[in-house]
Coordinates of C-alpha atoms in Angstrom, one line a residue:
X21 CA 0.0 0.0 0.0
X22 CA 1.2 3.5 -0.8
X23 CA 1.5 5.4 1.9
X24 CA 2.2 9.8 1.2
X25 CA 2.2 11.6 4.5
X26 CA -0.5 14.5 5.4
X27 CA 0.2 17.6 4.5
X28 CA 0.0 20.4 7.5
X29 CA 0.2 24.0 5.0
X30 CA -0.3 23.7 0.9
X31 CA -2.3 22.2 -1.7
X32 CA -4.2 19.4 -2.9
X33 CA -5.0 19.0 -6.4
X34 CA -7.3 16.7 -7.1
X35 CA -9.4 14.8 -9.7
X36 CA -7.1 15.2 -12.5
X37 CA -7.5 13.6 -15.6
X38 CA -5.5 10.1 -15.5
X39 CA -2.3 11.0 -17.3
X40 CA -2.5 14.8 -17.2
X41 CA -1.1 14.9 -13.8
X42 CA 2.9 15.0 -15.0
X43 CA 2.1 17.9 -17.1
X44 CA 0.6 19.8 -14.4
X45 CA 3.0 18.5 -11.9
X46 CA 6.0 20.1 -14.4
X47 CA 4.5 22.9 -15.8
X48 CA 4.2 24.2 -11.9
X49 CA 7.8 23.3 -11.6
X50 CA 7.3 21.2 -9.0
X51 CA 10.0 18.6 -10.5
X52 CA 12.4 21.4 -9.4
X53 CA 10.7 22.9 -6.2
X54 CA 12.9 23.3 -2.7
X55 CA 10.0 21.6 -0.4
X56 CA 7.6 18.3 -1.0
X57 CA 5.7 17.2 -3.7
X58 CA 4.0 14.5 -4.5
X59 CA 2.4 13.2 -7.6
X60 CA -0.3 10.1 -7.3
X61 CA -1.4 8.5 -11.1
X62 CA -4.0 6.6 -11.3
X63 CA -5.9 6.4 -8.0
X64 CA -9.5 4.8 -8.1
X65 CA -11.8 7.2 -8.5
X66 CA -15.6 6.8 -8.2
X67 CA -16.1 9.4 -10.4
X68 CA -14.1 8.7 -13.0
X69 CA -12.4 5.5 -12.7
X70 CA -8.9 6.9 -12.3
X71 CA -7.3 10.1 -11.7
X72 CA -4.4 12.0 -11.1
X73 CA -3.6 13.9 -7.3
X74 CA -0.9 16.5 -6.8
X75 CA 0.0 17.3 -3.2
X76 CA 2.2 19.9 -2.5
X77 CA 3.5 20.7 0.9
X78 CA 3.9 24.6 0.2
X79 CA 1.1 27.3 -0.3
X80 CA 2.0 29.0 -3.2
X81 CA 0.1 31.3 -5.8
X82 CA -1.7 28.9 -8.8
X83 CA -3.2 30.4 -12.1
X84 CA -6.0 28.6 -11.9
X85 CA -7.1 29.5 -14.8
X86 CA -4.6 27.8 -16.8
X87 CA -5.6 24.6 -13.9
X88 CA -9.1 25.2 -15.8
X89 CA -7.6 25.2 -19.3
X90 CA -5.8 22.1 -19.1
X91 CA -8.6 20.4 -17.3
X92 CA -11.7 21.8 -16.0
X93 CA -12.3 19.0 -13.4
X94 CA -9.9 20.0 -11.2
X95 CA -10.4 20.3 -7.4
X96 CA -7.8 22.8 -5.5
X97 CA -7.9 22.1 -1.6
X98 CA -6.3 24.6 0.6
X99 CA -4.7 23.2 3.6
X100 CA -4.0 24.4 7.0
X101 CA -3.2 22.9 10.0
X102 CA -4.1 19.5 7.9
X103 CA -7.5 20.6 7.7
X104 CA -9.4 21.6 4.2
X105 CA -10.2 25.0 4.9
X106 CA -11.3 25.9 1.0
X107 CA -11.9 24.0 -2.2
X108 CA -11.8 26.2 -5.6
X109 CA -13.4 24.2 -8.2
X110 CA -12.1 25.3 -11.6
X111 CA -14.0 25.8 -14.8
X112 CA -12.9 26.8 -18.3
X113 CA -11.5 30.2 -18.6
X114 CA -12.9 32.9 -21.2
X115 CA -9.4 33.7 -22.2
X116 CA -5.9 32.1 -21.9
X117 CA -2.8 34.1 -22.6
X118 CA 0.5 33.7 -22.5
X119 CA 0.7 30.5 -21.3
X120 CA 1.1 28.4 -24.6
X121 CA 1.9 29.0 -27.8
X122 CA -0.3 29.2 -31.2
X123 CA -0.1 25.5 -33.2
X124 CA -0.5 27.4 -36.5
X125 CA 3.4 28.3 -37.9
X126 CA 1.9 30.8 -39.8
X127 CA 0.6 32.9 -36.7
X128 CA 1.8 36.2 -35.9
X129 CA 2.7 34.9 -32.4
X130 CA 5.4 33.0 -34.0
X131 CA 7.4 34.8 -35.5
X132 CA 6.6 38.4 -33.9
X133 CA 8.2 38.0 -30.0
X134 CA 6.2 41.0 -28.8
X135 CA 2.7 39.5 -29.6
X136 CA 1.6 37.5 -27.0
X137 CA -0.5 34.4 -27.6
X138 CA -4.0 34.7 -26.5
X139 CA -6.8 32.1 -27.0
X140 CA -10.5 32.9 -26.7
X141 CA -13.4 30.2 -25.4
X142 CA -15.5 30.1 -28.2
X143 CA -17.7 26.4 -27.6
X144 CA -17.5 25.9 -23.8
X145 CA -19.7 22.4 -24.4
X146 CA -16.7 21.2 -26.7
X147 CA -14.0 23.3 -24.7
X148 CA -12.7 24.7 -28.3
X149 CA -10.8 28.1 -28.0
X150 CA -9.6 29.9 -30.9
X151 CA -6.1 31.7 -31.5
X152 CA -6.9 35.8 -31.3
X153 CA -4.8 36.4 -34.7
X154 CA -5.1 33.3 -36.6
X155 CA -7.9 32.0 -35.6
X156 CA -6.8 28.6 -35.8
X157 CA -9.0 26.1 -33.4
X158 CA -7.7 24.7 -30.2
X159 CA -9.4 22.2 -27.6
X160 CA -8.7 22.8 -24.0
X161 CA -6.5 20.1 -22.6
X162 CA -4.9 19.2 -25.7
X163 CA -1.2 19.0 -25.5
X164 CA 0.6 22.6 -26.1
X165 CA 3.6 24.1 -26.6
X166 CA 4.6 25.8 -23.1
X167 CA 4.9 29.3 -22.7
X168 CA 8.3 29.0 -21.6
X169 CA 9.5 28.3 -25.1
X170 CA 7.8 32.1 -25.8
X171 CA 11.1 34.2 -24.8

C-alpha cells in the first residue's frame, strides 16, 4: 500500500485527468521545487475510474485558470493545519494568454516576440478556444507548446 504523508500547510490538487497529472506537476515546476511534492497517477476514483492527485506541501500562488484550461475538473484544496479550509473548483477560462503557444506556424505569435499568444473560449460544451490572430482552433487540454519556449 502506498502510503504519502498528510500535508499540514499547501495544496491538494485533485481529480485530475488520468495521465494529465505530470504535465501539471511540471508545468508548476514542482520537478524542481525546494520543499515536498508528490504526484499520485492513477488512483481509483468513483467518479471517474482513475485520476491523477498532486500534493504539495507549500502554499504557493496557482493560475487557476490555466488549472481550468488544461482540465476543468480540477479540485484545488487549501490546507491548514491539515484541515481543508477551501476548495476552488475550476471551470474553463474565457481567455488564456501567454501561457502556450499558437499550433499554427503561420501565426503572428510566431514569428513576432512581442505579440503575445492569447486564445478565446468560443464552444465551452466542446471546450474549443480559438487563437486571437489566426484564428486557428484549439481544444482545451490538448497538448501545447509551453509558454516558456515564448522568450
Amino acid at each position: 500500500m502506498l502510503n504519502v504523508d498528510t500535508i499540514k500547510n499547501g495544496l491538494v490538487i485533485d481529480h485530475i485527468r488520468a495521465g494529465s497529472g505530470w504535465r501539471i506537476f511540471q508545468w508548476l515546476g514542482l520537478d524542481k521545487a525546494p520543499f515536498c511534492a508528490a504526484l499520485i497517477m492513477n488512483v481509483p476514483s468513483k467518479k471517474s475510474g482513475k485520476k491523477d492527485l498532486i500534493k504539495i506541501d507549500n502554499i504557493m500562488n496557482i493560475d487557476f485558470s490555466v488549472l481550468g484550461f488544461i482540465d476543468p475538473d480540477i479540485c484545488v484544496n487549501i490546507i491548514q493545519d491539515e484541515k481543508i479550509v477551501k476548495k476552488i473548483n475550476m471551470e474553463l477560462p474565457t481567455r488564456v494568454q501567454s501561457v502556450f503557444r499558437c499550433k499554427n506556424p503561420r501565426c503572428i505569435t510566431i514569428s513576432e516576440q512581442y505579440v503575445t499568444p492569447t486564445f478565446l473560449l468560443v464552444d465551452k460544451k466542446n471546450a474549443l478556444y480559438r487563437c486571437e490572430y489566426c484564428d486557428t482552433l484549439y481544444k482545451a487540454g490538448e497538448d501545447a507548446r509551453p509558454a516558456e519556449s515564448l522568450s
